[in-house]
Amino acid sequence: MKTYAILSDIHGNSLALQAVLKDIQLKQVDTIINLGDHVFGALEPEVSAKIIQQVNMLCISGNTDREILESLDKPSEKENMERVKADLSVQTINWLKNLPTTAICDDLFFVCHGTPESDNEYFLEKVTAHGVFVYNDEELIEKTKYIKQRIILCGHSHVNRVVYLSNGKIILNPGSVGLPAYLGNGENRFAMESMTPHAKYALVRADGDCVFIEQVLCHYNWQRASKAALLNGSEKWAQFLLHGRMPKDLRVA
């Protein structure tokens, strides 16, 4: 039996990342797979990047990793972006440039951040004017018909989910290591909420056709992380980190 640790959406939260890596060390993991969005946020971009680069793991790029690179030569209006860019070393920038957008691991996992086609779309969730809903079985079978691997790994939504499809495929989102909730503003305003402040990742144990999946919630000092976000001028992030849900003043109507 081989054991994999799946993590995603660290978003520069070094405290949460260290708690997850410490827990992984206790689990006799063979392979770590990281689904992207490594450094962007209201916390510690470069500190987090250095930790990630020192650990043997398969990493792919996320949408905010790409957005950092796209805004290197021009100012950005995205909250936190200018502070993040100023904090990152040349080594980290070059590391981000070399991350693939998707990957295949052991011919068991197809690895993407959002979907195979886009790092900024949700694989499992459909955002509508009436709320966020998980796609039904038929829709997800259609979305995965060109993927040969049995397990599809995705992040981006920050909400930990496991969906077993009727054709035998499994779609796994491990949730977010570093940001347990956020407010989305696309065509529709929406909330992504994991409902707990914990740092999240997933364990997959595979033995032939047998696959065992465990969603893991790690305690860490989220009060300290929240205070750091507040000191960096990000009141929303401070609230998301502390509660894993929307505060009343940001609640989607």
PDB file of C-alpha atoms in Angstrom:
ATOM      1  CA  MET A   1       0.000   0.000   0.000  1.00  0.00           C
ATOM      2  CA  LYS A   2       1.254   3.462  -0.932  1.00  0.00           C
ATOM      3  CA  THR A   3       0.262   6.603   0.964  1.00  0.00           C
ATOM      4  CA  TYR A   4      -0.112  10.053  -0.584  1.00  0.00           C
ATOM      5  CA  ALA A   5      -0.641  13.408   1.119  1.00  0.00           C
ATOM      6  CA  ILE A   6      -2.639  15.900  -0.944  1.00  0.00           C
ATOM      7  CA  LEU A   7      -2.480  19.580  -0.090  1.00  0.00           C
ATOM      8  CA  SER A   8      -3.566  22.778  -1.798  1.00  0.00           C
ATOM      9  CA  ASP A   9      -4.072  26.515  -1.426  1.00  0.00           C
ATOM     10  CA  ILE A  10      -1.423  27.308   1.175  1.00  0.00           C
ATOM     11  CA  HIS A  11      -1.691  31.033   0.382  1.00  0.00           C
ATOM     12  CA  GLY A  12       1.403  32.041   2.311  1.00  0.00           C
ATOM     13  CA  ASN A  13       0.134  30.724   5.636  1.00  0.00           C
ATOM     14  CA  SER A  14       3.392  29.359   7.025  1.00  0.00           C
ATOM     15  CA  LEU A  15       1.903  28.478  10.418  1.00  0.00           C
ATOM     16  CA  ALA A  16      -0.781  26.291   8.846  1.00  0.00           C
ATOM     17  CA  LEU A  17       1.738  24.779   6.421  1.00  0.00           C
ATOM     18  CA  GLN A  18       4.117  23.793   9.200  1.00  0.00           C
ATOM     19  CA  ALA A  19       1.274  22.151  11.138  1.00  0.00           C
ATOM     20  CA  VAL A  20       0.267  20.120   8.068  1.00  0.00           C
ATOM     21  CA  LEU A  21       3.831  19.054   7.280  1.00  0.00           C
ATOM     22  CA  LYS A  22       4.371  18.028  10.894  1.00  0.00           C
ATOM     23  CA  ASP A  23       1.239  15.883  10.755  1.00  0.00           C
ATOM     24  CA  ILE A  24       2.303  14.370   7.430  1.00  0.00           C
ATOM     25  CA  GLN A  25       5.627  13.326   8.971  1.00  0.00           C
ATOM     26  CA  LEU A  26       3.710  11.180  11.468  1.00  0.00           C
ATOM     27  CA  LYS A  27       1.739   9.370   8.747  1.00  0.00           C
ATOM     28  CA  GLN A  28       4.574   7.599   6.869  1.00  0.00           C
ATOM     29  CA  VAL A  29       3.637   9.264   3.595  1.00  0.00           C
ATOM     30  CA  ASP A  30       5.367   8.156   0.385  1.00  0.00           C
ATOM     31  CA  THR A  31       4.456  11.073  -1.874  1.00  0.00           C
ATOM     32  CA  ILE A  32       3.232  14.633  -1.285  1.00  0.00           C
ATOM     33  CA  ILE A  33       1.191  16.320  -4.013  1.00  0.00           C
ATOM     34  CA  ASN A  34       0.635  20.085  -3.872  1.00  0.00           C
ATOM     35  CA  LEU A  35      -2.138  21.580  -6.032  1.00  0.00           C
ATOM     36  CA  GLY A  36      -0.975  25.192  -6.126  1.00  0.00           C
ATOM     37  CA  ASP A  37      -1.722  28.709  -4.853  1.00  0.00           C
ATOM     38  CA  HIS A  38       1.399  28.611  -2.733  1.00  0.00           C
ATOM     39  CA  VAL A  39       2.254  32.136  -1.609  1.00  0.00           C
ATOM     40  CA  PHE A  40      -0.380  34.757  -2.396  1.00  0.00           C
ATOM     41  CA  GLY A  41      -2.196  36.259   0.564  1.00  0.00           C
ATOM     42  CA  ALA A  42      -2.036  38.431   3.652  1.00  0.00           C
ATOM     43  CA  LEU A  43       0.613  36.453   5.520  1.00  0.00           C
ATOM     44  CA  GLU A  44       4.163  35.221   4.768  1.00  0.00           C
ATOM     45  CA  PRO A  45       4.766  34.581   1.046  1.00  0.00           C
ATOM     46  CA  GLU A  46       8.549  34.097   1.012  1.00  0.00           C
ATOM     47  CA  VAL A  47       8.714  32.201   4.298  1.00  0.00           C
ATOM     48  CA  SER A  48       6.098  29.778   2.985  1.00  0.00           C
ATOM     49  CA  ALA A  49       7.848  29.430  -0.377  1.00  0.00           C
ATOM     50  CA  LYS A  50      11.133  28.511   1.298  1.00  0.00           C
ATOM     51  CA  ILE A  51       9.438  25.838   3.386  1.00  0.00           C
ATOM     52  CA  ILE A  52       7.732  24.337   0.333  1.00  0.00           C
ATOM     53  CA  GLN A  53      10.931  24.306  -1.714  1.00  0.00           C
ATOM     54  CA  GLN A  54      12.764  22.423   1.031  1.00  0.00           C
ATOM     55  CA  VAL A  55      10.261  19.543   1.015  1.00  0.00           C
ATOM     56  CA  ASN A  56      10.201  16.832  -1.638  1.00  0.00           C
ATOM     57  CA  MET A  57       6.778  17.200  -3.229  1.00  0.00           C
ATOM     58  CA  LEU A  58       5.100  17.345  -6.624  1.00  0.00           C
ATOM     59  CA  CYS A  59       3.878  20.929  -7.104  1.00  0.00           C
ATOM     60  CA  ILE A  60       1.735  22.497  -9.806  1.00  0.00           C
ATOM     61  CA  SER A  61       0.761  26.107 -10.413  1.00  0.00           C
ATOM     62  CA  GLY A  62      -2.449  27.702  -9.167  1.00  0.00           C
ATOM     63  CA  ASN A  63      -4.317  30.749 -10.417  1.00  0.00           C
ATOM     64  CA  THR A  64      -2.681  33.152  -7.964  1.00  0.00           C
ATOM     65  CA  ASP A  65       0.769  31.750  -8.778  1.00  0.00           C
ATOM     66  CA  ARG A  66       0.071  32.636 -12.411  1.00  0.00           C
ATOM     67  CA  GLU A  67      -1.367  36.043 -11.479  1.00  0.00           C
ATOM     68  CA  ILE A  68       1.794  36.918  -9.551  1.00  0.00           C
ATOM     69  CA  LEU A  69       3.914  36.210 -12.621  1.00  0.00           C
ATOM     70  CA  GLU A  70       1.566  38.123 -14.923  1.00  0.00           C
ATOM     71  CA  SER A  71       1.774  41.235 -12.736  1.00  0.00           C
ATOM     72  CA  LEU A  72       5.543  41.326 -12.206  1.00  0.00           C
ATOM     73  CA  ASP A  73       6.078  44.217 -14.614  1.00  0.00           C
ATOM     74  CA  LYS A  74       2.957  46.195 -13.843  1.00  0.00           C
ATOM     75  CA  PRO A  75       1.095  47.377 -10.745  1.00  0.00           C
ATOM     76  CA  SER A  76      -1.894  45.332  -9.624  1.00  0.00           C
ATOM     77  CA  GLU A  77      -5.089  46.472  -7.931  1.00  0.00           C
ATOM     78  CA  LYS A  78      -5.601  43.015  -6.384  1.00  0.00           C
ATOM     79  CA  GLU A  79      -5.501  43.238  -2.600  1.00  0.00           C
ATOM     80  CA  ASN A  80      -2.174  42.006  -1.169  1.00  0.00           C
ATOM     81  CA  MET A  81      -0.536  41.566  -4.582  1.00  0.00           C
ATOM     82  CA  GLU A  82       2.008  44.391  -4.362  1.00  0.00           C
ATOM     83  CA  ARG A  83       3.087  43.344  -0.867  1.00  0.00           C
ATOM     84  CA  VAL A  84       3.445  39.726  -1.995  1.00  0.00           C
ATOM     85  CA  LYS A  85       5.540  40.619  -5.041  1.00  0.00           C
ATOM     86  CA  ALA A  86       7.836  42.803  -2.930  1.00  0.00           C
ATOM     87  CA  ASP A  87       8.399  39.957  -0.484  1.00  0.00           C
ATOM     88  CA  LEU A  88       9.288  37.235  -2.995  1.00  0.00           C
ATOM     89  CA  SER A  89      12.887  36.412  -3.855  1.00  0.00           C
ATOM     90  CA  VAL A  90      14.236  35.933  -7.378  1.00  0.00           C
ATOM     91  CA  GLN A  91      14.652  32.252  -6.551  1.00  0.00           C
ATOM     92  CA  THR A  92      10.980  31.912  -5.648  1.00  0.00           C
ATOM     93  CA  ILE A  93       9.853  33.800  -8.745  1.00  0.00           C
ATOM     94  CA  ASN A  94      11.907  31.453 -10.913  1.00  0.00           C
ATOM     95  CA  TRP A  95      10.480  28.469  -9.065  1.00  0.00           C
ATOM     96  CA  LEU A  96       6.935  29.687  -9.736  1.00  0.00           C
ATOM     97  CA  LYS A  97       7.787  30.153 -13.421  1.00  0.00           C
ATOM     98  CA  ASN A  98       8.783  26.500 -13.732  1.00  0.00           C
ATOM     99  CA  LEU A  99       5.676  24.967 -12.142  1.00  0.00           C
ATOM    100  CA  PRO A 100       3.518  22.891 -14.525  1.00  0.00           C
ATOM    101  CA  THR A 101      -0.197  23.645 -14.814  1.00  0.00           C
ATOM    102  CA  THR A 102      -1.233  19.976 -14.538  1.00  0.00           C
ATOM    103  CA  ALA A 103       0.487  16.662 -13.787  1.00  0.00           C
ATOM    104  CA  ILE A 104      -0.016  12.919 -13.636  1.00  0.00           C
ATOM    105  CA  CYS A 105       1.271  10.947 -10.650  1.00  0.00           C
ATOM    106  CA  ASP A 106       1.825   7.174 -10.707  1.00  0.00           C
ATOM    107  CA  ASP A 107      -0.855   6.888 -13.417  1.00  0.00           C
ATOM    108  CA  LEU A 108      -3.336   6.956 -10.524  1.00  0.00           C
ATOM    109  CA  PHE A 109      -3.845  10.705 -10.124  1.00  0.00           C
ATOM    110  CA  PHE A 110      -4.657  13.474 -12.571  1.00  0.00           C
ATOM    111  CA  VAL A 111      -3.539  16.669 -10.849  1.00  0.00           C
ATOM    112  CA  CYS A 112      -4.932  20.145 -11.551  1.00  0.00           C
ATOM    113  CA  HIS A 113      -5.645  23.296  -9.582  1.00  0.00           C
ATOM    114  CA  GLY A 114      -9.047  24.222 -10.975  1.00  0.00           C
ATOM    115  CA  THR A 115      -9.911  22.156 -14.044  1.00  0.00           C
ATOM    116  CA  PRO A 116      -7.653  20.659 -16.747  1.00  0.00           C
ATOM    117  CA  GLU A 117      -8.471  23.630 -18.977  1.00  0.00           C
ATOM    118  CA  SER A 118      -8.448  26.482 -16.457  1.00  0.00           C
ATOM    119  CA  ASP A 119      -6.807  27.226 -13.107  1.00  0.00           C
ATOM    120  CA  ASN A 120      -9.576  29.712 -12.382  1.00  0.00           C
ATOM    121  CA  GLU A 121     -12.628  27.453 -12.745  1.00  0.00           C
ATOM    122  CA  TYR A 122     -14.097  25.089 -10.179  1.00  0.00           C
ATOM    123  CA  PHE A 123     -14.105  21.387 -10.937  1.00  0.00           C
ATOM    124  CA  LEU A 124     -16.790  20.329  -8.458  1.00  0.00           C
ATOM    125  CA  GLU A 125     -18.768  23.488  -7.782  1.00  0.00           C
ATOM    126  CA  LYS A 126     -21.211  25.374  -9.951  1.00  0.00           C
ATOM    127  CA  VAL A 127     -21.648  29.035  -9.015  1.00  0.00           C
ATOM    128  CA  THR A 128     -25.154  30.336  -9.710  1.00  0.00           C
ATOM    129  CA  ALA A 129     -27.245  33.345  -8.777  1.00  0.00           C
ATOM    130  CA  HIS A 130     -28.922  31.112  -6.172  1.00  0.00           C
ATOM    131  CA  GLY A 131     -25.747  29.819  -4.543  1.00  0.00           C
ATOM    132  CA  VAL A 132     -22.916  27.328  -4.974  1.00  0.00           C
ATOM    133  CA  PHE A 133     -23.840  23.729  -5.839  1.00  0.00           C
ATOM    134  CA  VAL A 134     -21.873  20.561  -6.592  1.00  0.00           C
ATOM    135  CA  TYR A 135     -22.267  19.304 -10.167  1.00  0.00           C
ATOM    136  CA  ASN A 136     -24.355  16.136 -10.499  1.00  0.00           C
ATOM    137  CA  ASP A 137     -22.963  12.738 -11.463  1.00  0.00           C
ATOM    138  CA  GLU A 138     -23.743  13.027 -15.170  1.00  0.00           C
ATOM    139  CA  GLU A 139     -22.128  16.465 -15.411  1.00  0.00           C
ATOM    140  CA  LEU A 140     -18.959  15.327 -13.655  1.00  0.00           C
ATOM    141  CA  ILE A 141     -18.708  12.191 -15.803  1.00  0.00           C
ATOM    142  CA  GLU A 142     -18.851  14.446 -18.870  1.00  0.00           C
ATOM    143  CA  LYS A 143     -16.221  16.785 -17.398  1.00  0.00           C
ATOM    144  CA  THR A 144     -13.826  13.886 -16.711  1.00  0.00           C
ATOM    145  CA  LYS A 145     -14.394  11.777 -19.835  1.00  0.00           C
ATOM    146  CA  TYR A 146     -10.944  12.522 -21.281  1.00  0.00           C
ATOM    147  CA  ILE A 147      -9.115  11.815 -18.014  1.00  0.00           C
ATOM    148  CA  LYS A 148      -7.796   8.247 -17.858  1.00  0.00           C
ATOM    149  CA  GLN A 149      -6.603   8.304 -14.253  1.00  0.00           C
ATOM    150  CA  ARG A 150      -8.999   7.027 -11.618  1.00  0.00           C
ATOM    151  CA  ILE A 151      -8.511   9.853  -9.096  1.00  0.00           C
ATOM    152  CA  ILE A 152      -8.783  13.507 -10.100  1.00  0.00           C
ATOM    153  CA  LEU A 153      -7.228  15.974  -7.677  1.00  0.00           C
ATOM    154  CA  CYS A 154      -8.405  19.587  -7.666  1.00  0.00           C
ATOM    155  CA  GLY A 155      -8.217  22.597  -5.380  1.00  0.00           C
ATOM    156  CA  HIS A 156      -9.149  26.261  -5.886  1.00  0.00           C
ATOM    157  CA  SER A 157     -12.496  26.256  -4.042  1.00  0.00           C
ATOM    158  CA  HIS A 158     -10.854  25.766  -0.603  1.00  0.00           C
ATOM    159  CA  VAL A 159     -13.697  23.412   0.375  1.00  0.00           C
ATOM    160  CA  ASN A 160     -12.730  19.829   1.174  1.00  0.00           C
ATOM    161  CA  ARG A 161     -14.873  17.316  -0.733  1.00  0.00           C
ATOM    162  CA  VAL A 162     -14.722  13.738  -2.018  1.00  0.00           C
ATOM    163  CA  VAL A 163     -17.080  12.777  -4.842  1.00  0.00           C
ATOM    164  CA  TYR A 164     -17.379   9.167  -6.051  1.00  0.00           C
ATOM    165  CA  LEU A 165     -18.739   8.952  -9.595  1.00  0.00           C
ATOM    166  CA  SER A 166     -20.907   6.106 -10.848  1.00  0.00           C
ATOM    167  CA  ASN A 167     -18.242   5.181 -13.422  1.00  0.00           C
ATOM    168  CA  GLY A 168     -15.688   4.429 -10.696  1.00  0.00           C
ATOM    169  CA  LYS A 169     -13.711   7.668 -10.830  1.00  0.00           C
ATOM    170  CA  ILE A 170     -13.093   9.761  -7.722  1.00  0.00           C
ATOM    171  CA  ILE A 171     -12.719  13.544  -7.521  1.00  0.00           C
ATOM    172  CA  LEU A 172     -10.917  14.809  -4.436  1.00  0.00           C
ATOM    173  CA  ASN A 173     -10.498  18.365  -3.200  1.00  0.00           C
ATOM    174  CA  PRO A 174      -8.356  18.384  -0.030  1.00  0.00           C
ATOM    175  CA  GLY A 175      -9.522  21.839   1.013  1.00  0.00           C
ATOM    176  CA  SER A 176      -7.133  24.657   1.814  1.00  0.00           C
ATOM    177  CA  VAL A 177      -4.074  24.518   4.019  1.00  0.00           C
ATOM    178  CA  GLY A 178      -4.002  28.240   4.585  1.00  0.00           C
ATOM    179  CA  LEU A 179      -7.320  29.989   3.888  1.00  0.00           C
ATOM    180  CA  PRO A 180     -10.508  28.221   5.053  1.00  0.00           C
ATOM    181  CA  ALA A 181     -12.982  30.690   3.510  1.00  0.00           C
ATOM    182  CA  TYR A 182     -13.140  33.513   1.023  1.00  0.00           C
ATOM    183  CA  LEU A 183     -15.590  35.763  -0.787  1.00  0.00           C
ATOM    184  CA  GLY A 184     -15.836  35.336  -4.553  1.00  0.00           C
ATOM    185  CA  ASN A 185     -16.845  38.134  -6.884  1.00  0.00           C
ATOM    186  CA  GLY A 186     -17.429  36.848 -10.392  1.00  0.00           C
ATOM    187  CA  GLU A 187     -20.640  37.118 -12.341  1.00  0.00           C
ATOM    188  CA  ASN A 188     -22.321  36.251  -9.036  1.00  0.00           C
ATOM    189  CA  ARG A 189     -21.158  37.199  -5.550  1.00  0.00           C
ATOM    190  CA  PHE A 190     -20.623  34.026  -3.557  1.00  0.00           C
ATOM    191  CA  ALA A 191     -19.013  32.590  -0.437  1.00  0.00           C
ATOM    192  CA  MET A 192     -16.664  29.618  -0.240  1.00  0.00           C
ATOM    193  CA  GLU A 193     -16.681  28.362   3.347  1.00  0.00           C
ATOM    194  CA  SER A 194     -15.149  25.243   4.879  1.00  0.00           C
ATOM    195  CA  MET A 195     -16.848  26.054   8.208  1.00  0.00           C
ATOM    196  CA  THR A 196     -13.770  25.397  10.370  1.00  0.00           C
ATOM    197  CA  PRO A 197     -10.528  27.376  10.811  1.00  0.00           C
ATOM    198  CA  HIS A 198      -8.316  24.274  10.628  1.00  0.00           C
ATOM    199  CA  ALA A 199      -5.510  23.693   8.131  1.00  0.00           C
ATOM    200  CA  LYS A 200      -6.779  20.981   5.800  1.00  0.00           C
ATOM    201  CA  TYR A 201      -5.240  18.287   3.642  1.00  0.00           C
ATOM    202  CA  ALA A 202      -6.100  14.741   2.544  1.00  0.00           C
ATOM    203  CA  LEU A 203      -4.505  11.307   2.772  1.00  0.00           C
ATOM    204  CA  VAL A 204      -4.964   8.725   0.043  1.00  0.00           C
ATOM    205  CA  ARG A 205      -3.903   5.136   0.622  1.00  0.00           C
ATOM    206  CA  ALA A 206      -3.900   3.006  -2.519  1.00  0.00           C
ATOM    207  CA  ASP A 207      -3.460  -0.741  -2.843  1.00  0.00           C
ATOM    208  CA  GLY A 208      -4.442  -1.961  -6.285  1.00  0.00           C
ATOM    209  CA  ASP A 209      -8.138  -1.267  -6.779  1.00  0.00           C
ATOM    210  CA  CYS A 210      -8.602  -0.418  -3.103  1.00  0.00           C
ATOM    211  CA  VAL A 211      -8.456   3.307  -2.341  1.00  0.00           C
ATOM    212  CA  PHE A 212      -8.857   4.753   1.147  1.00  0.00           C
ATOM    213  CA  ILE A 213      -9.328   8.505   1.537  1.00  0.00           C
ATOM    214  CA  GLU A 214      -9.103  10.508   4.751  1.00  0.00           C
ATOM    215  CA  GLN A 215      -9.764  14.226   5.053  1.00  0.00           C
ATOM    216  CA  VAL A 216      -7.488  15.667   7.752  1.00  0.00           C
ATOM    217  CA  LEU A 217      -8.079  18.801   9.829  1.00  0.00           C
ATOM    218  CA  CYS A 218      -5.004  20.136  11.635  1.00  0.00           C
ATOM    219  CA  HIS A 219      -5.086  22.478  14.571  1.00  0.00           C
ATOM    220  CA  TYR A 220      -2.652  25.396  14.474  1.00  0.00           C
ATOM    221  CA  ASN A 221      -2.497  28.885  15.930  1.00  0.00           C
ATOM    222  CA  TRP A 222      -5.096  30.527  13.665  1.00  0.00           C
ATOM    223  CA  GLN A 223      -5.533  33.356  16.166  1.00  0.00           C
ATOM    224  CA  ARG A 224      -1.908  34.333  15.506  1.00  0.00           C
ATOM    225  CA  ALA A 225      -2.394  34.022  11.735  1.00  0.00           C
ATOM    226  CA  SER A 226      -5.509  36.183  11.934  1.00  0.00           C
ATOM    227  CA  LYS A 227      -3.683  38.889  13.880  1.00  0.00           C
ATOM    228  CA  ALA A 228      -0.859  38.854  11.321  1.00  0.00           C
ATOM    229  CA  ALA A 229      -3.338  39.328   8.469  1.00  0.00           C
ATOM    230  CA  LEU A 230      -4.903  42.236  10.324  1.00  0.00           C
ATOM    231  CA  LEU A 231      -1.502  43.852  10.850  1.00  0.00           C
ATOM    232  CA  ASN A 232      -0.899  43.514   7.117  1.00  0.00           C
ATOM    233  CA  GLY A 233      -4.083  45.478   6.442  1.00  0.00           C
ATOM    234  CA  SER A 234      -6.349  42.568   5.478  1.00  0.00           C
ATOM    235  CA  GLU A 235      -9.386  42.607   7.761  1.00  0.00           C
ATOM    236  CA  LYS A 236     -11.327  40.158   5.559  1.00  0.00           C
ATOM    237  CA  TRP A 237      -8.535  37.597   5.597  1.00  0.00           C
ATOM    238  CA  ALA A 238      -8.264  38.011   9.369  1.00  0.00           C
ATOM    239  CA  GLN A 239     -11.925  37.060   9.724  1.00  0.00           C
ATOM    240  CA  PHE A 240     -11.744  34.163   7.257  1.00  0.00           C
ATOM    241  CA  LEU A 241      -8.718  32.694   9.056  1.00  0.00           C
ATOM    242  CA  LEU A 242     -10.358  32.958  12.446  1.00  0.00           C
ATOM    243  CA  HIS A 243     -13.725  31.414  11.606  1.00  0.00           C
ATOM    244  CA  GLY A 244     -13.601  29.527   8.290  1.00  0.00           C
ATOM    245  CA  ARG A 245     -16.846  31.239   7.293  1.00  0.00           C
ATOM    246  CA  MET A 246     -18.221  34.631   6.333  1.00  0.00           C
ATOM    247  CA  PRO A 247     -18.632  37.205   9.093  1.00  0.00           C
ATOM    248  CA  LYS A 248     -22.105  38.744   9.261  1.00  0.00           C
ATOM    249  CA  ASP A 249     -21.074  41.977   7.535  1.00  0.00           C
ATOM    250  CA  LEU A 250     -19.840  40.019   4.488  1.00  0.00           C
ATOM    251  CA  ARG A 251     -22.633  37.470   4.382  1.00  0.00           C
ATOM    252  CA  VAL A 252     -23.922  36.903   0.861  1.00  0.00           C
ATOM    253  CA  ALA A 253     -27.566  37.933   0.629  1.00  0.00           C
TER     254      ALA A 253
END
